[in-house]
Tab-separated table of C-alpha atoms and ligand atoms in Angstrom:
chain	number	residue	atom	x	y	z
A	1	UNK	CA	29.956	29.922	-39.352
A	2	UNK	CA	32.310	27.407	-37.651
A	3	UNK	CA	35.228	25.122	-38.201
A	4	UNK	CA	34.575	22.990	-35.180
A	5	UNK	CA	31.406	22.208	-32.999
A	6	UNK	CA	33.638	23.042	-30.572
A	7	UNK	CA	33.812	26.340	-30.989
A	8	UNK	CA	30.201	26.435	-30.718
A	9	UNK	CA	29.841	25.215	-27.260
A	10	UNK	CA	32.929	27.550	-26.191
A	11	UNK	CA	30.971	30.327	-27.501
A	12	UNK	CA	27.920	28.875	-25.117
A	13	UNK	CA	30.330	28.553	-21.894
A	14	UNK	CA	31.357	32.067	-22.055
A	15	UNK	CA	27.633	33.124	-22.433
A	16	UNK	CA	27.022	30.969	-19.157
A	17	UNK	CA	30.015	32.012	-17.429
A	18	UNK	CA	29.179	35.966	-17.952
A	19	UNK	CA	26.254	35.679	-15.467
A	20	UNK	CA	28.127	33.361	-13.096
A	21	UNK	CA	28.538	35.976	-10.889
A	22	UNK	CA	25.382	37.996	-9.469
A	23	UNK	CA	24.347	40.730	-10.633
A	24	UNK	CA	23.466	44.208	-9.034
A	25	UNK	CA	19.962	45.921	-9.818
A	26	UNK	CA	19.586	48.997	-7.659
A	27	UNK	CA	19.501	47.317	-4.189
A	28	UNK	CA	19.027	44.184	-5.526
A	29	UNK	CA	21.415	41.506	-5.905
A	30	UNK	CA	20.124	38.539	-8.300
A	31	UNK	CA	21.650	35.702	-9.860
A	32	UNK	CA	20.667	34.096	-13.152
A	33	UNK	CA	20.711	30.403	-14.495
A	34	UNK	CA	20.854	30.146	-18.180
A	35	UNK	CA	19.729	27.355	-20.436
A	36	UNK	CA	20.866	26.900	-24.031
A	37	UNK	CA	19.544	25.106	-26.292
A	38	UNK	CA	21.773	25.116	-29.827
A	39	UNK	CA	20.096	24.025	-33.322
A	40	UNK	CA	22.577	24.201	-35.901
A	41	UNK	CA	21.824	25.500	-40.082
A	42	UNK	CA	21.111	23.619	-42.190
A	43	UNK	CA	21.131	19.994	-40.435
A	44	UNK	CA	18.611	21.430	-37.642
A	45	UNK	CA	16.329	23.349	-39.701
A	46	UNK	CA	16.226	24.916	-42.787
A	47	UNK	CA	14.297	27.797	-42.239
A	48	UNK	CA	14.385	30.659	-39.208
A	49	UNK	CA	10.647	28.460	-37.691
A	50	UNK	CA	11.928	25.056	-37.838
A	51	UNK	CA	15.604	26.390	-36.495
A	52	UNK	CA	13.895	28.464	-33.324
A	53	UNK	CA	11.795	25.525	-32.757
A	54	UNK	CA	14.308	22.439	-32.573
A	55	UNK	CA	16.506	24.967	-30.162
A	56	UNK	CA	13.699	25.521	-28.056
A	57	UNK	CA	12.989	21.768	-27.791
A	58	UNK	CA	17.452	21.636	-27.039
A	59	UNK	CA	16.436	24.241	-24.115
A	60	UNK	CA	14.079	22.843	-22.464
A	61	UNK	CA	16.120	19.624	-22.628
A	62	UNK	CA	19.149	22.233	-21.326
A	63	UNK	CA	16.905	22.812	-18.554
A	64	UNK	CA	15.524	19.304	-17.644
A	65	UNK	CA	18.834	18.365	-16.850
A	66	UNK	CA	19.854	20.759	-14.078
A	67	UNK	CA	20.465	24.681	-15.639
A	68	UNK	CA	23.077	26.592	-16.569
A	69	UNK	CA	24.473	24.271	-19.443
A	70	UNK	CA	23.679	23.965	-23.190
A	71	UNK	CA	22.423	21.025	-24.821
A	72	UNK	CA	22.770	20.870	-29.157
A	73	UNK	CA	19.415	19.860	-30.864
A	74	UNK	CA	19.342	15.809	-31.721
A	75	UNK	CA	16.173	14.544	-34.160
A	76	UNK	CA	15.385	11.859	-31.363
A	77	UNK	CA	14.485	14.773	-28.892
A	78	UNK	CA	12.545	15.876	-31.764
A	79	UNK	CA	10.582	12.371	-31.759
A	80	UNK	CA	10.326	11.919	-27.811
A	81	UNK	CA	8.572	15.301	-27.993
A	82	UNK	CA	6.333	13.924	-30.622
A	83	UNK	CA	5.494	10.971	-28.467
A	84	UNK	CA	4.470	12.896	-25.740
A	85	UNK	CA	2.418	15.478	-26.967
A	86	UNK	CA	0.929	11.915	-28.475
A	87	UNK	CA	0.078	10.668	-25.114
A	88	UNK	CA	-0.683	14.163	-23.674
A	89	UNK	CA	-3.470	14.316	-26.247
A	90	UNK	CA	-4.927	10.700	-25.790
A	91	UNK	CA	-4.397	11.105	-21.785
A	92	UNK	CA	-7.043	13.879	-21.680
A	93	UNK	CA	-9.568	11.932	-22.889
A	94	UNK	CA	-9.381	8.787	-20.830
A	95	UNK	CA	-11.251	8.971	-18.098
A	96	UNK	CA	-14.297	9.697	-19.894
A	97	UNK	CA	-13.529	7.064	-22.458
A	98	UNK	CA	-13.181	4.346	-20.449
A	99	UNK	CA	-9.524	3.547	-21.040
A	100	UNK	CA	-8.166	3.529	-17.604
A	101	UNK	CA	-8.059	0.116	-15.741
A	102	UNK	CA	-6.209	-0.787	-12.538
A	103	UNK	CA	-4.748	-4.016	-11.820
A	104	UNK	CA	-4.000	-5.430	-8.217
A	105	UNK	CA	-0.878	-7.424	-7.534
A	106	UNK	CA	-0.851	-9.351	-4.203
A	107	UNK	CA	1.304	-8.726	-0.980
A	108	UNK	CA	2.028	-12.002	0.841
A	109	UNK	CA	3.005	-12.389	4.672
A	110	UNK	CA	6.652	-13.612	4.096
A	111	UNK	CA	6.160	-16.400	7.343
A	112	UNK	CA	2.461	-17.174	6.979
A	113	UNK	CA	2.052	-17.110	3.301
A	114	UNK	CA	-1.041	-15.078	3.266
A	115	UNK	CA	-2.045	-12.725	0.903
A	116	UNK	CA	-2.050	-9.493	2.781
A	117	UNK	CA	-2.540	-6.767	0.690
A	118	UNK	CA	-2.538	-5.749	-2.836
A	119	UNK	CA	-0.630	-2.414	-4.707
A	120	UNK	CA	-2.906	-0.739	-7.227
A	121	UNK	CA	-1.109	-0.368	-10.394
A	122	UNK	CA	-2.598	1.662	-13.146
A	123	UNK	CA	-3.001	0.660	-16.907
A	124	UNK	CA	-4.201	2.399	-19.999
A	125	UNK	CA	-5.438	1.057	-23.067
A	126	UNK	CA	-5.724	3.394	-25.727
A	127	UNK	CA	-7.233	3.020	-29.034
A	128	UNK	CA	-4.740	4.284	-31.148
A	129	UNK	CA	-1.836	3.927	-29.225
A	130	UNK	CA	-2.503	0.433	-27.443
A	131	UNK	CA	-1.703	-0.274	-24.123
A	132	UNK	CA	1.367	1.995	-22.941
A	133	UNK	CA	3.165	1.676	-20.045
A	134	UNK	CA	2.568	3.455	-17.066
A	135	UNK	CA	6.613	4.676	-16.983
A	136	UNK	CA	5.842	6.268	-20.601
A	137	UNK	CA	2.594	8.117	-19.258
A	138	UNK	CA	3.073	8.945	-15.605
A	139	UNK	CA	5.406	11.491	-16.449
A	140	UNK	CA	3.403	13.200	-18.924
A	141	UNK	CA	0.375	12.926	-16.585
A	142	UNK	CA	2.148	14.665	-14.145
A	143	UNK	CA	3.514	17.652	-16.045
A	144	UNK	CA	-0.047	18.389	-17.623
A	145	UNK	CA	-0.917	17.624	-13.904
A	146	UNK	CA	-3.747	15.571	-14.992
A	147	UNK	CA	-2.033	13.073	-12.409
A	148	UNK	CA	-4.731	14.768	-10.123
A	149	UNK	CA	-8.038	14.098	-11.695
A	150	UNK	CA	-6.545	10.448	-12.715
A	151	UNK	CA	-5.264	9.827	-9.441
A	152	UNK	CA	-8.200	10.714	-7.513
A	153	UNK	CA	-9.959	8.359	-10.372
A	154	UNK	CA	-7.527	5.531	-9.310
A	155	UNK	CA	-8.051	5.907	-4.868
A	156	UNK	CA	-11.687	6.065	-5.807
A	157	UNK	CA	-11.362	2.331	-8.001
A	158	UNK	CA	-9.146	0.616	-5.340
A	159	UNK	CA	-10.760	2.017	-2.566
A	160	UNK	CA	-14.424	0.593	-3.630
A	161	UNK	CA	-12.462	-2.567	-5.081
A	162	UNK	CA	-11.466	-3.334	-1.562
A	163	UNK	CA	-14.610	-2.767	0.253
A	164	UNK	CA	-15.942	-5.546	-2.166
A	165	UNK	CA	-13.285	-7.895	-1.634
A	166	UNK	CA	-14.008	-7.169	2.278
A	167	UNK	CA	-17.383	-7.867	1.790
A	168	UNK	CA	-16.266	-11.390	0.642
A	169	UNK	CA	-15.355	-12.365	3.373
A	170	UNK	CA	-11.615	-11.869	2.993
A	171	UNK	CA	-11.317	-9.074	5.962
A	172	UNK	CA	-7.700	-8.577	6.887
A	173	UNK	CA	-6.312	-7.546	3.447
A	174	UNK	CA	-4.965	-3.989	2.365
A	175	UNK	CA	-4.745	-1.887	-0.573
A	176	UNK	CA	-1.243	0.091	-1.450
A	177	UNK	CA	-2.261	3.221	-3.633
A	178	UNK	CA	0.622	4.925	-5.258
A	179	UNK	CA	0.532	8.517	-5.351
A	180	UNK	CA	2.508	11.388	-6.840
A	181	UNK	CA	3.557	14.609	-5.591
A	182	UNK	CA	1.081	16.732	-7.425
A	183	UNK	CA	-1.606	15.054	-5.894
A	184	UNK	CA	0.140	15.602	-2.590
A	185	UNK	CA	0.782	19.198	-3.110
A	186	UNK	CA	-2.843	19.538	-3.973
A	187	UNK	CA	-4.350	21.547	-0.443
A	188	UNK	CA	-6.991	19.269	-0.116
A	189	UNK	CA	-5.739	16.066	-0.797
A	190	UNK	CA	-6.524	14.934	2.602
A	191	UNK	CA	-10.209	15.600	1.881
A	192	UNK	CA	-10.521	13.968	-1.195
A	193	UNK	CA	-9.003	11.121	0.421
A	194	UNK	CA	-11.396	11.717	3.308
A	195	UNK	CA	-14.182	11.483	0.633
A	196	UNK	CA	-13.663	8.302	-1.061
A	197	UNK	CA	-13.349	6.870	2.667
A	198	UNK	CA	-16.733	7.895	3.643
A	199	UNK	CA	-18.291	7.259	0.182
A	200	UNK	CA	-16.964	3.946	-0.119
A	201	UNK	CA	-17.224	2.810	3.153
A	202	UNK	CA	-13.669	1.536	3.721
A	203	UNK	CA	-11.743	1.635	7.015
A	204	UNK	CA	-8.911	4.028	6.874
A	205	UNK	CA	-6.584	1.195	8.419
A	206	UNK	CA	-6.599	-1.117	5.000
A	207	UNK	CA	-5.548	1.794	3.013
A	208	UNK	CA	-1.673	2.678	2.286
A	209	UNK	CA	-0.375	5.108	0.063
A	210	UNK	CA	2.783	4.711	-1.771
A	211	UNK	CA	5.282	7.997	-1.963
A	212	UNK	CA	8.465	7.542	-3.614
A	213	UNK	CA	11.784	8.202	-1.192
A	214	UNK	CA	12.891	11.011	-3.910
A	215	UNK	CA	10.023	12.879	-3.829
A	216	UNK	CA	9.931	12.530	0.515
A	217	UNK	CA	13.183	13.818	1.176
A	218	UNK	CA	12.788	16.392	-1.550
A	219	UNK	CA	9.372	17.650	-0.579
A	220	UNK	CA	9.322	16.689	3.112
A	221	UNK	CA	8.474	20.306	3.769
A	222	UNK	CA	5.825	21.602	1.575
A	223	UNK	CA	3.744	17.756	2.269
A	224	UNK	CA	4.239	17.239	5.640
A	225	UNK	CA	1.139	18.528	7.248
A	226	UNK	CA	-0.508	17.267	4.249
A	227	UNK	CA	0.690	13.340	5.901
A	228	UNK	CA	0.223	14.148	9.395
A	229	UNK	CA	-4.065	14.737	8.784
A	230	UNK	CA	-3.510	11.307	6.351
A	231	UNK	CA	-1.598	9.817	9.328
A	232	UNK	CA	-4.141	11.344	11.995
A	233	UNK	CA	-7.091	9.699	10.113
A	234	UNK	CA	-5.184	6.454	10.482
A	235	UNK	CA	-4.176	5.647	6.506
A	236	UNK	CA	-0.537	3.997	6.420
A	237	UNK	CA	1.953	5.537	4.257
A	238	UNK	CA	4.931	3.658	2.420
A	239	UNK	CA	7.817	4.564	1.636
A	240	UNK	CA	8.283	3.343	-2.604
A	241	UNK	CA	11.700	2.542	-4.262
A	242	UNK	CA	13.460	2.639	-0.877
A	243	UNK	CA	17.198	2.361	-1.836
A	244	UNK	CA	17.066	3.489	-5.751
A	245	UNK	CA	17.938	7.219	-5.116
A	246	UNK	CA	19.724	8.815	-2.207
A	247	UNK	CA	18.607	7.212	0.701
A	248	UNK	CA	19.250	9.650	3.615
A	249	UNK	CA	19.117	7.110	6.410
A	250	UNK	CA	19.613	9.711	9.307
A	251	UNK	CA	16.640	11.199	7.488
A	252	UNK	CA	14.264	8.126	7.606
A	253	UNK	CA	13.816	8.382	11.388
A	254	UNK	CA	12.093	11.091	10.939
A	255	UNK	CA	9.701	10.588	8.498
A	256	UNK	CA	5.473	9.451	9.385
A	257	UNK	CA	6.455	6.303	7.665
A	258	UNK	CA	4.895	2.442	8.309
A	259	UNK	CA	5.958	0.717	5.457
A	260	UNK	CA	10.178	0.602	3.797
A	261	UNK	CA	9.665	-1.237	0.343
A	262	UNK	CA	12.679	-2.097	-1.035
A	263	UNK	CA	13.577	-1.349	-4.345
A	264	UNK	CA	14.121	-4.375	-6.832
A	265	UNK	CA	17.532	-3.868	-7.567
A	266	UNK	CA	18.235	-4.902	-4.153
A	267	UNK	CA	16.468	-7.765	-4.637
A	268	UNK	CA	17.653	-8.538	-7.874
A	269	UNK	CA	21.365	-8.531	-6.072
A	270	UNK	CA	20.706	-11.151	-4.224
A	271	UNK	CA	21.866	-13.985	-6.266
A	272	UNK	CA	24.808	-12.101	-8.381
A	273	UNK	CA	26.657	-10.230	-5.585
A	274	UNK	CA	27.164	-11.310	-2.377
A	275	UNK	CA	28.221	-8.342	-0.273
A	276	UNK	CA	25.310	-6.618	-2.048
A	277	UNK	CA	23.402	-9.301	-1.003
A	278	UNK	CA	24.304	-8.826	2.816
A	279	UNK	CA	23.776	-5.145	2.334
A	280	UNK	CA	19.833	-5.915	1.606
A	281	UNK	CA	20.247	-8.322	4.338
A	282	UNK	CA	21.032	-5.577	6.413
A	283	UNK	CA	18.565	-2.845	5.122
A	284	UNK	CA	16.191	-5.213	6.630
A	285	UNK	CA	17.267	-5.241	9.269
A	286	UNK	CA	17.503	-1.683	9.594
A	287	UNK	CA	13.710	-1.179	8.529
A	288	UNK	CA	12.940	-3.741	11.445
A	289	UNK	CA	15.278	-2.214	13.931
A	290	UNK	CA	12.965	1.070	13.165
A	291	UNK	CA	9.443	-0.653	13.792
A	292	UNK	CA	8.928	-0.260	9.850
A	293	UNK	CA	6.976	-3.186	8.116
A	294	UNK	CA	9.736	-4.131	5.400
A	295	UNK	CA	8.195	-5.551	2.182
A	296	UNK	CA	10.357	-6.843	-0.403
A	297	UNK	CA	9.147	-5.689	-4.332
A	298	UNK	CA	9.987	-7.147	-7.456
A	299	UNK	CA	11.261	-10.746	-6.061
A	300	UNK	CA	11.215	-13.085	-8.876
A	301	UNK	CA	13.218	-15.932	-7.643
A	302	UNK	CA	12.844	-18.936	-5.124
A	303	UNK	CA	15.986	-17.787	-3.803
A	304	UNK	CA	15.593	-14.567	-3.266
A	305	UNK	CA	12.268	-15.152	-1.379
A	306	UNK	CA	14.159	-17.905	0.818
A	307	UNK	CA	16.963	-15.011	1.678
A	308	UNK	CA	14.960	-12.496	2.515
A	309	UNK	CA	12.642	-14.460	4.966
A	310	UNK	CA	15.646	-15.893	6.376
A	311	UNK	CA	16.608	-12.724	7.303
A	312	UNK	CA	13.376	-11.194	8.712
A	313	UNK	CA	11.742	-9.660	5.775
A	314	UNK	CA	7.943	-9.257	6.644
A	315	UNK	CA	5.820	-9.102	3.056
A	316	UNK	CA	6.878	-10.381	-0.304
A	317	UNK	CA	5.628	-8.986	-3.541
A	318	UNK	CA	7.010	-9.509	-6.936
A	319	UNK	CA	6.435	-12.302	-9.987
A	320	UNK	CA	6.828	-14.886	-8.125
A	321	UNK	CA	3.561	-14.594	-6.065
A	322	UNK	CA	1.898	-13.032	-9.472
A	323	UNK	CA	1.840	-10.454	-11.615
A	324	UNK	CA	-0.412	-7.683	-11.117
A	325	UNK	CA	-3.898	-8.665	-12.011
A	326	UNK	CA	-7.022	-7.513	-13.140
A	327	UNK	CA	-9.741	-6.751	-10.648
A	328	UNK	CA	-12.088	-9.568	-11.614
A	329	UNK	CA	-9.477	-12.433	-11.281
A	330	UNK	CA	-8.823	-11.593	-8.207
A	331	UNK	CA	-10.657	-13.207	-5.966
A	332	UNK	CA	-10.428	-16.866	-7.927
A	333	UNK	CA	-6.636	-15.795	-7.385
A	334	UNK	CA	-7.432	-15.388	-3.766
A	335	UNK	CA	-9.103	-18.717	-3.214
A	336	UNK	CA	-6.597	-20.928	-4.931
A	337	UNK	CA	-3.847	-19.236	-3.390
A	338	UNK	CA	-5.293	-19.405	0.024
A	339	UNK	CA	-6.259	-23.079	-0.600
A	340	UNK	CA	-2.361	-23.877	-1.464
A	341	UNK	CA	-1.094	-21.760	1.618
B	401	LIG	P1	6.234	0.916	-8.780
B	401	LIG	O1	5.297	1.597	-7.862
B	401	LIG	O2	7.631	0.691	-8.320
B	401	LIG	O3	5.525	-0.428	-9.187
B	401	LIG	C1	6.167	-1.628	-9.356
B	401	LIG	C2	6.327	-1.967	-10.807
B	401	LIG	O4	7.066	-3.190	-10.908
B	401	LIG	C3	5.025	-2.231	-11.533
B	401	LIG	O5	5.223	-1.784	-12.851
B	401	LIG	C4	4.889	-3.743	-11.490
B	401	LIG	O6	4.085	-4.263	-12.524
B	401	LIG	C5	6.334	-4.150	-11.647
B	401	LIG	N1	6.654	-5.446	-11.023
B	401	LIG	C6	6.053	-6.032	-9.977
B	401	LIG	N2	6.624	-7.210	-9.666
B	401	LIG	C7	7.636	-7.383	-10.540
B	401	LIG	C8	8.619	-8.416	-10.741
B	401	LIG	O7	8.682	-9.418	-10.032
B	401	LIG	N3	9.517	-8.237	-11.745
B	401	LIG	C9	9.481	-7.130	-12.550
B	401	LIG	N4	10.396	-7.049	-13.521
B	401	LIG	N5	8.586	-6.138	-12.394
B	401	LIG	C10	7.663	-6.257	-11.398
B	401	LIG	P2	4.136	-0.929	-13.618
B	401	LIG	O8	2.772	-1.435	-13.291
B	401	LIG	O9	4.568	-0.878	-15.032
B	401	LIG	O10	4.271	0.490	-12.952
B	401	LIG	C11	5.414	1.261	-13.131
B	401	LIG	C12	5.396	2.464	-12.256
B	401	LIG	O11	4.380	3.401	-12.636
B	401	LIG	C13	5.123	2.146	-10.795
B	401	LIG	O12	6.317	1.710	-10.183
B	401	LIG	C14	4.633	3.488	-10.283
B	401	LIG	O13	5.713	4.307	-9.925
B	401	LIG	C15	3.930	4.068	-11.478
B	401	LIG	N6	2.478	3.900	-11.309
B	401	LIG	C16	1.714	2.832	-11.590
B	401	LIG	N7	0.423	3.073	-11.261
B	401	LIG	C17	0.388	4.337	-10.745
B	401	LIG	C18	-0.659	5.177	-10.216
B	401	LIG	O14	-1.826	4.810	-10.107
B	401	LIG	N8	-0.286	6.420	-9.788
B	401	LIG	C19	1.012	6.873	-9.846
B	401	LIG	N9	1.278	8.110	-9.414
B	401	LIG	N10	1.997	6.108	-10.320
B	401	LIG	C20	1.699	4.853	-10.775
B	402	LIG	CA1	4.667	1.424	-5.885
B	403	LIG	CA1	8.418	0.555	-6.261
């Protein structure tokens, strides 16, 4: 019983700040974290079930964002859940149903005009749910960590996909493969990688794997043998989103990197804001200053292409070159473009 909400999330702080300090167990000192999640009678639940329940789902959400805070019960968590456990049931099943596809959106030489490479972007098309977006299902993928058997499934496709367009006669061109940390915390990642190498026949050299700067600088540690034997076999690595989080630049010496990508809200700053503008001009510089290959994602515009080759970016990707595509346009993409450039 309450007058206020307030007084409900006073009653929460003082439960949090009781184990603030550590606490002594025989020898041991330990500290504790607590997560609350609050569901409030009758609007949250109208039985003891339903009430546990919705502030279990509040706790977890408590916990997602950082520990030791409370978070009060809202229906919409209620419905994200839903939606999840939605896509976490249709996700287990499609692989073997055929619902997994993987498009290929080209890299272009920003002086040449050649299509260098493409990035391998995953798509699902479910029955029931239609086609959902790979920023709605990553995430679940990778907390049921079936981000492993799907992302081995995608190397596999863009691997073989390559060695075909090789084979037709378009040689120099390179596949980006984006990857998540699960994968990379997997012990043997390097050998499944190895695998799909030797089984398709591709030359380590054309393959590059996308890792997101977050998940670098978080993870550097526990991963970094993991990229040396990927960097000893002679696979590229890229660094994805460069710019969106935290970028550590004293940090990005450091790291087995060949590829910066920068992030598309750099690019997309290009027109509106001009000392943002000169501060992408400047990250490319940066990347080239390092002996990084400095490819420019989600460019759109005429204008931003024009900046950033006047200023020494090296690939282009984005809209304006085309949007990702499926594998069996691709080479009728390839000859038109190459017959224009
Ligand atoms: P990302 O790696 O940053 O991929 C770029 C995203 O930007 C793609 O979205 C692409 O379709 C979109 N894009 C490309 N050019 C433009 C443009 O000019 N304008 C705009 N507005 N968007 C553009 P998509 O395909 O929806 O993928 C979203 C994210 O999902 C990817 O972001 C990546 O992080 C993840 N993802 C996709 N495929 C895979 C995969 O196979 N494995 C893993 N682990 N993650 C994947
Ligand atoms: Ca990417
Ligand atoms: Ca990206």
């Amino acid at each position: 019983e309450y007058d206020h909400i307030d007084e409900v999330y006073s009653y929460a702080k003082e439960i949090i700040r009781s184990f603030g300090s550590p606490l002594k167990i025989g020898e041991n000192t330990i500290c504790i974290t607590v997560s609350i999640g609050i569901a409030i009678y009758p609007s949250n639940g109208k039985n003891i079930e339903e009430l546990i329940r919705n502030a279990d789902i509040a706790m977890y959400k408590a916990k997602e964002s950082g520990k030791n805070c409370y978070v009060l019960f809202s229906e919409d968590m209620h419905e994200r859940l839903m939606e999840r456990m939605l896509i976490e049931k249709h996700l287990r099943g499609a692989i073997e149903n055929n619902e997994l596809d993987v498009y290929y959106q080209p890299q272009v030489d920003a002086m040449t005009g050649i299509i260098s490479g493409f990035e391998a972007l995953l798509r699902w098309n479910n029955s029931e749910l239609g086609f959902v977006s790979p920023l709605k299902f990553i995430g679940v993928a990778e907390e049921t960590r079936l981000i492993n058997p799907i992302g081995t499934w995608v190397l596999q496709k863009a691997c073989s996909f390559l060695k075909k367009v090789h084979e037709n006669e378009c040689c120099d061109i390179s596949v980006a493969v984006n990857i998540s940390i699960f994968q990379l915390l997997q012990e043997n990642f390097a050998d499944v990688v190895e695998d799909i190498l030797d089984s398709t026949g591709l030359d380590p050299e054309y393959l590059e794997l996308e890792i997101t700067e977050s998940i670098l600088m978080d993870s550097y540690k526990s991963i970094s043998s993991s990229l040396d034997r990927l960097k000893k076999l002679g696979i590229k690595i890229a660094l994805d989103d460069f710019g969106k989080g935290y970028s550590s630049l004293s940090y990005l010496k450091q790291l087995p990197i060949d590829t910066l990508k920068i992030d598309k809200c750099f690019i997309d700053s290009i027109q509106s804001d001009k000392d943002n503008a000169d501060l992408t001009g400047m990250i490319v510089k940066l990347g080239q200053n390092m002996g990084l290959t400095v490819l420019a994602e989600g460019v759109e515009e005429q204008e931003q292409m024009n900046y950033l080759i006047k200023n020494g970016c090296h690939k282009i990707q984005g809209y304006l070159i085309s949007r990702p595509l499926p594998a069996n346009e691709i080479l009728r993409f390839y000859k038109e473009w190459s017959l224009s450039h």
